[in-house]
Amino acid sequence: MTPKHLLFLSVFLIGLSSFAQTVRGIVLDAKTQAPIETATVYFDNTTLGTITDEHGKFSIAYSNAIQSPLVISFLGYKTQLITDYRRKKSIEVFLIENPEDLGEVYISTDDEMSRRQKLKLFRRELLGTSDFGKSCTILNEDDIIIRYNKKERLLTAYSKAPLQIENKALQYLVSYDVTAFKLRLYNFSFNPFKTKSVGFYGTTFYKNLTIFNKKKAYKNRAKAYQGSRLQFMRALYANKLEERGYEIFSRKTKIYPQNYFNYFYLESKNNSDIKRLFIRQQLNVLYKRWEQSSIELLVPSIFIDYFGNYTNVDKVRFTGAMGEQRVGELLPFDYGL
């Protein structure tokens, strides 16, 4: 069984407007109605975010490229995702306390795996083993709650607070709020730590490092973009797969552009900039003649836009090179826009 990686991001697409917009709002304690200062507010998987002021208020300008949910989080409270912000002039957000985040008592049991071993596996599968992944450091590992079920050979984890990941190669400080993480290991005596499958999801916010190396960042980000899921989905939308280095195969038979319709096709949605993508079967993808991947839809269709955002992310299965990409190699949705 090939290791599979699903990074679940809820993306809600709508027709694009022709002007920049601003979302404004206030964040309050649901019980006391008191404003919450320094709550974090950001668009998921982007570089656009802010914190609330002393009155609990916030304001963020965003472009047409942003189709992600608005995330509101504060330590000790349950994170909220807002998807209908475009339809409102102002948003009131009431955060509910989550005392488990602050006071959980975890009793360790003898599962024959130390916390150090668990964290090593967690880092490997969350960040990746490429040069980009290896350049990453999690700055607050004490906030990771991690368990291992010996019988099921299942490692699970989540974070009490968003993980602060310093990515030196891509020059990002990534805030990754791990909602769930599941790693299943093979039952091999000769290699007890071999991954059978892995899946995790959460929300992500990117910032440039405080000491920012522009030359290094631009070079490595451009390299990470090449062959990424983001580049592939943008090329697919624009019908420029071959121009951007992609070849499509049905099993071992190459599919040429004039025959694409027999295997996958796009149709416009209500004269908007959103397109509906149908993929009839699993397709193999070759990038630059050497990097192999495959893509398969677990639903009849998805919606995709010009910027590479797409719906039902957990129902789009990538394997191979694109399926192996981890947090340490990923770029925000607004990269290059």
Tab-separated table of N, CA and C in Angstrom, residues 11-16 67 229-239 241 264-269 272-279 295 297 301-312 316 318:
chain	number	residue	atom	x	y	z
A	11	VAL	N	-12.268	24.598	1.429
A	11	VAL	CA	-12.207	25.747	0.536
A	11	VAL	C	-13.577	25.953	-0.080
A	12	PHE	N	-14.097	27.150	-0.011
A	12	PHE	CA	-15.414	27.443	-0.523
A	12	PHE	C	-15.273	28.454	-1.648
A	13	LEU	N	-15.637	28.059	-2.865
A	13	LEU	CA	-15.437	28.888	-4.037
A	13	LEU	C	-16.714	29.631	-4.384
A	14	ILE	N	-16.569	30.867	-4.818
A	14	ILE	CA	-17.691	31.641	-5.315
A	14	ILE	C	-17.212	32.386	-6.545
A	15	GLY	N	-18.127	32.994	-7.276
A	15	GLY	CA	-17.729	33.781	-8.438
A	15	GLY	C	-16.847	34.945	-8.026
A	16	LEU	N	-15.932	35.324	-8.891
A	16	LEU	CA	-14.975	36.364	-8.564
A	16	LEU	C	-15.544	37.740	-8.860
A	67	GLN	N	-10.188	32.592	-1.466
A	67	GLN	CA	-11.447	31.857	-1.411
A	67	GLN	C	-11.527	30.993	-0.155
A	229	ARG	N	1.010	20.623	-6.150
A	229	ARG	CA	-0.429	20.495	-6.399
A	229	ARG	C	-1.020	21.838	-6.807
A	230	LEU	N	-0.495	22.925	-6.219
A	230	LEU	CA	-0.993	24.256	-6.546
A	230	LEU	C	-0.736	24.579	-8.012
A	231	GLN	N	0.474	24.335	-8.490
A	231	GLN	CA	0.783	24.599	-9.889
A	231	GLN	C	-0.048	23.704	-10.812
A	232	PHE	N	-0.188	22.446	-10.446
A	232	PHE	CA	-0.945	21.509	-11.275
A	232	PHE	C	-2.397	21.960	-11.426
A	233	MET	N	-3.039	22.354	-10.316
A	233	MET	CA	-4.444	22.745	-10.386
A	233	MET	C	-4.621	24.040	-11.182
A	234	ARG	N	-3.648	24.958	-11.087
A	234	ARG	CA	-3.725	26.188	-11.888
A	234	ARG	C	-3.548	25.872	-13.378
A	235	ALA	N	-2.633	24.962	-13.688
A	235	ALA	CA	-2.416	24.585	-15.082
A	235	ALA	C	-3.628	23.845	-15.637
A	236	LEU	N	-4.235	23.016	-14.827
A	236	LEU	CA	-5.424	22.273	-15.236
A	236	LEU	C	-6.563	23.228	-15.559
A	237	TYR	N	-6.772	24.206	-14.685
A	237	TYR	CA	-7.829	25.196	-14.900
A	237	TYR	C	-7.606	25.952	-16.204
A	238	ALA	N	-6.356	26.350	-16.451
A	238	ALA	CA	-6.031	27.170	-17.620
A	238	ALA	C	-5.880	26.365	-18.898
A	239	ASN	N	-6.044	25.026	-18.798
A	239	ASN	CA	-5.863	24.134	-19.943
A	239	ASN	C	-4.463	24.309	-20.545
A	241	LEU	N	-1.655	22.303	-19.384
A	241	LEU	CA	-0.877	21.247	-18.754
A	241	LEU	C	0.436	20.994	-19.483
A	264	PHE	N	-11.109	13.495	-18.804
A	264	PHE	CA	-11.497	14.540	-17.856
A	264	PHE	C	-11.904	15.782	-18.640
A	265	TYR	N	-12.735	16.607	-18.013
A	265	TYR	CA	-13.138	17.834	-18.696
A	265	TYR	C	-13.613	18.867	-17.680
A	266	LEU	N	-13.606	20.111	-18.124
A	266	LEU	CA	-14.027	21.247	-17.316
A	266	LEU	C	-15.234	21.905	-17.966
A	267	GLU	N	-16.184	22.344	-17.160
A	267	GLU	CA	-17.298	23.118	-17.676
A	267	GLU	C	-17.494	24.340	-16.807
A	268	SER	N	-17.836	25.469	-17.420
A	268	SER	CA	-18.023	26.712	-16.677
A	268	SER	C	-19.270	26.634	-15.822
A	269	LYS	N	-19.229	27.332	-14.700
A	269	LYS	CA	-20.350	27.330	-13.769
A	269	LYS	C	-21.089	28.661	-13.844
A	272	SER	N	-19.571	32.073	-14.619
A	272	SER	CA	-18.638	32.667	-13.654
A	272	SER	C	-17.222	32.203	-13.984
A	273	ASP	N	-16.273	32.608	-13.150
A	273	ASP	CA	-14.885	32.198	-13.331
A	273	ASP	C	-14.605	30.841	-12.690
A	274	ILE	N	-15.614	30.249	-12.083
A	274	ILE	CA	-15.466	28.935	-11.480
A	274	ILE	C	-15.766	27.867	-12.517
A	275	LYS	N	-14.970	26.798	-12.518
A	275	LYS	CA	-15.209	25.690	-13.430
A	275	LYS	C	-15.433	24.403	-12.638
A	276	ARG	N	-16.237	23.531	-13.226
A	276	ARG	CA	-16.488	22.236	-12.614
A	276	ARG	C	-15.612	21.198	-13.299
A	277	LEU	N	-14.880	20.428	-12.496
A	277	LEU	CA	-13.935	19.454	-13.027
A	277	LEU	C	-14.472	18.039	-12.832
A	278	PHE	N	-14.498	17.290	-13.917
A	278	PHE	CA	-14.862	15.879	-13.886
A	278	PHE	C	-13.626	15.061	-14.272
A	279	ILE	N	-13.317	14.047	-13.491
A	279	ILE	CA	-12.258	13.107	-13.849
A	279	ILE	C	-12.879	11.721	-13.833
A	295	ILE	N	-3.753	11.294	-9.839
A	295	ILE	CA	-4.864	12.024	-9.263
A	295	ILE	C	-6.139	11.240	-9.502
A	297	LEU	N	-10.520	11.430	-8.277
A	297	LEU	CA	-11.611	12.044	-7.531
A	297	LEU	C	-12.430	10.962	-6.848
A	301	SER	N	-17.423	15.123	-9.088
A	301	SER	CA	-16.792	16.336	-9.617
A	301	SER	C	-16.420	17.267	-8.475
A	302	ILE	N	-15.575	18.241	-8.794
A	302	ILE	CA	-15.220	19.304	-7.849
A	302	ILE	C	-15.274	20.633	-8.594
A	303	PHE	N	-15.222	21.740	-7.853
A	303	PHE	CA	-15.129	23.066	-8.466
A	303	PHE	C	-13.722	23.600	-8.264
A	304	ILE	N	-13.238	24.322	-9.267
A	304	ILE	CA	-11.872	24.838	-9.257
A	304	ILE	C	-11.872	26.251	-9.822
A	305	ASP	N	-10.975	27.106	-9.336
A	305	ASP	CA	-10.909	28.467	-9.868
A	305	ASP	C	-9.527	28.779	-10.419
A	306	TYR	N	-9.398	29.952	-10.987
A	306	TYR	CA	-8.178	30.404	-11.666
A	306	TYR	C	-6.954	30.329	-10.765
A	307	PHE	N	-7.155	30.529	-9.457
A	307	PHE	CA	-6.036	30.626	-8.536
A	307	PHE	C	-5.578	29.265	-8.017
A	308	GLY	N	-6.261	28.199	-8.433
A	308	GLY	CA	-5.873	26.862	-7.991
A	308	GLY	C	-6.612	26.381	-6.768
A	309	ASN	N	-7.538	27.188	-6.235
A	309	ASN	CA	-8.382	26.750	-5.130
A	309	ASN	C	-9.380	25.725	-5.647
A	310	TYR	N	-9.696	24.733	-4.842
A	310	TYR	CA	-10.696	23.755	-5.264
A	310	TYR	C	-11.457	23.201	-4.060
A	311	THR	N	-12.667	22.734	-4.335
A	311	THR	CA	-13.532	22.222	-3.285
A	311	THR	C	-13.256	20.748	-3.026
A	312	ASN	N	-13.866	20.243	-1.922
A	312	ASN	CA	-13.756	18.822	-1.586
A	312	ASN	C	-12.308	18.334	-1.588
A	316	VAL	N	-10.094	14.612	-3.125
A	316	VAL	CA	-9.154	14.608	-4.253
A	316	VAL	C	-7.906	13.868	-3.784
A	318	PHE	N	-4.302	12.510	-4.257
A	318	PHE	CA	-3.021	12.549	-4.956
A	318	PHE	C	-2.118	11.464	-4.368
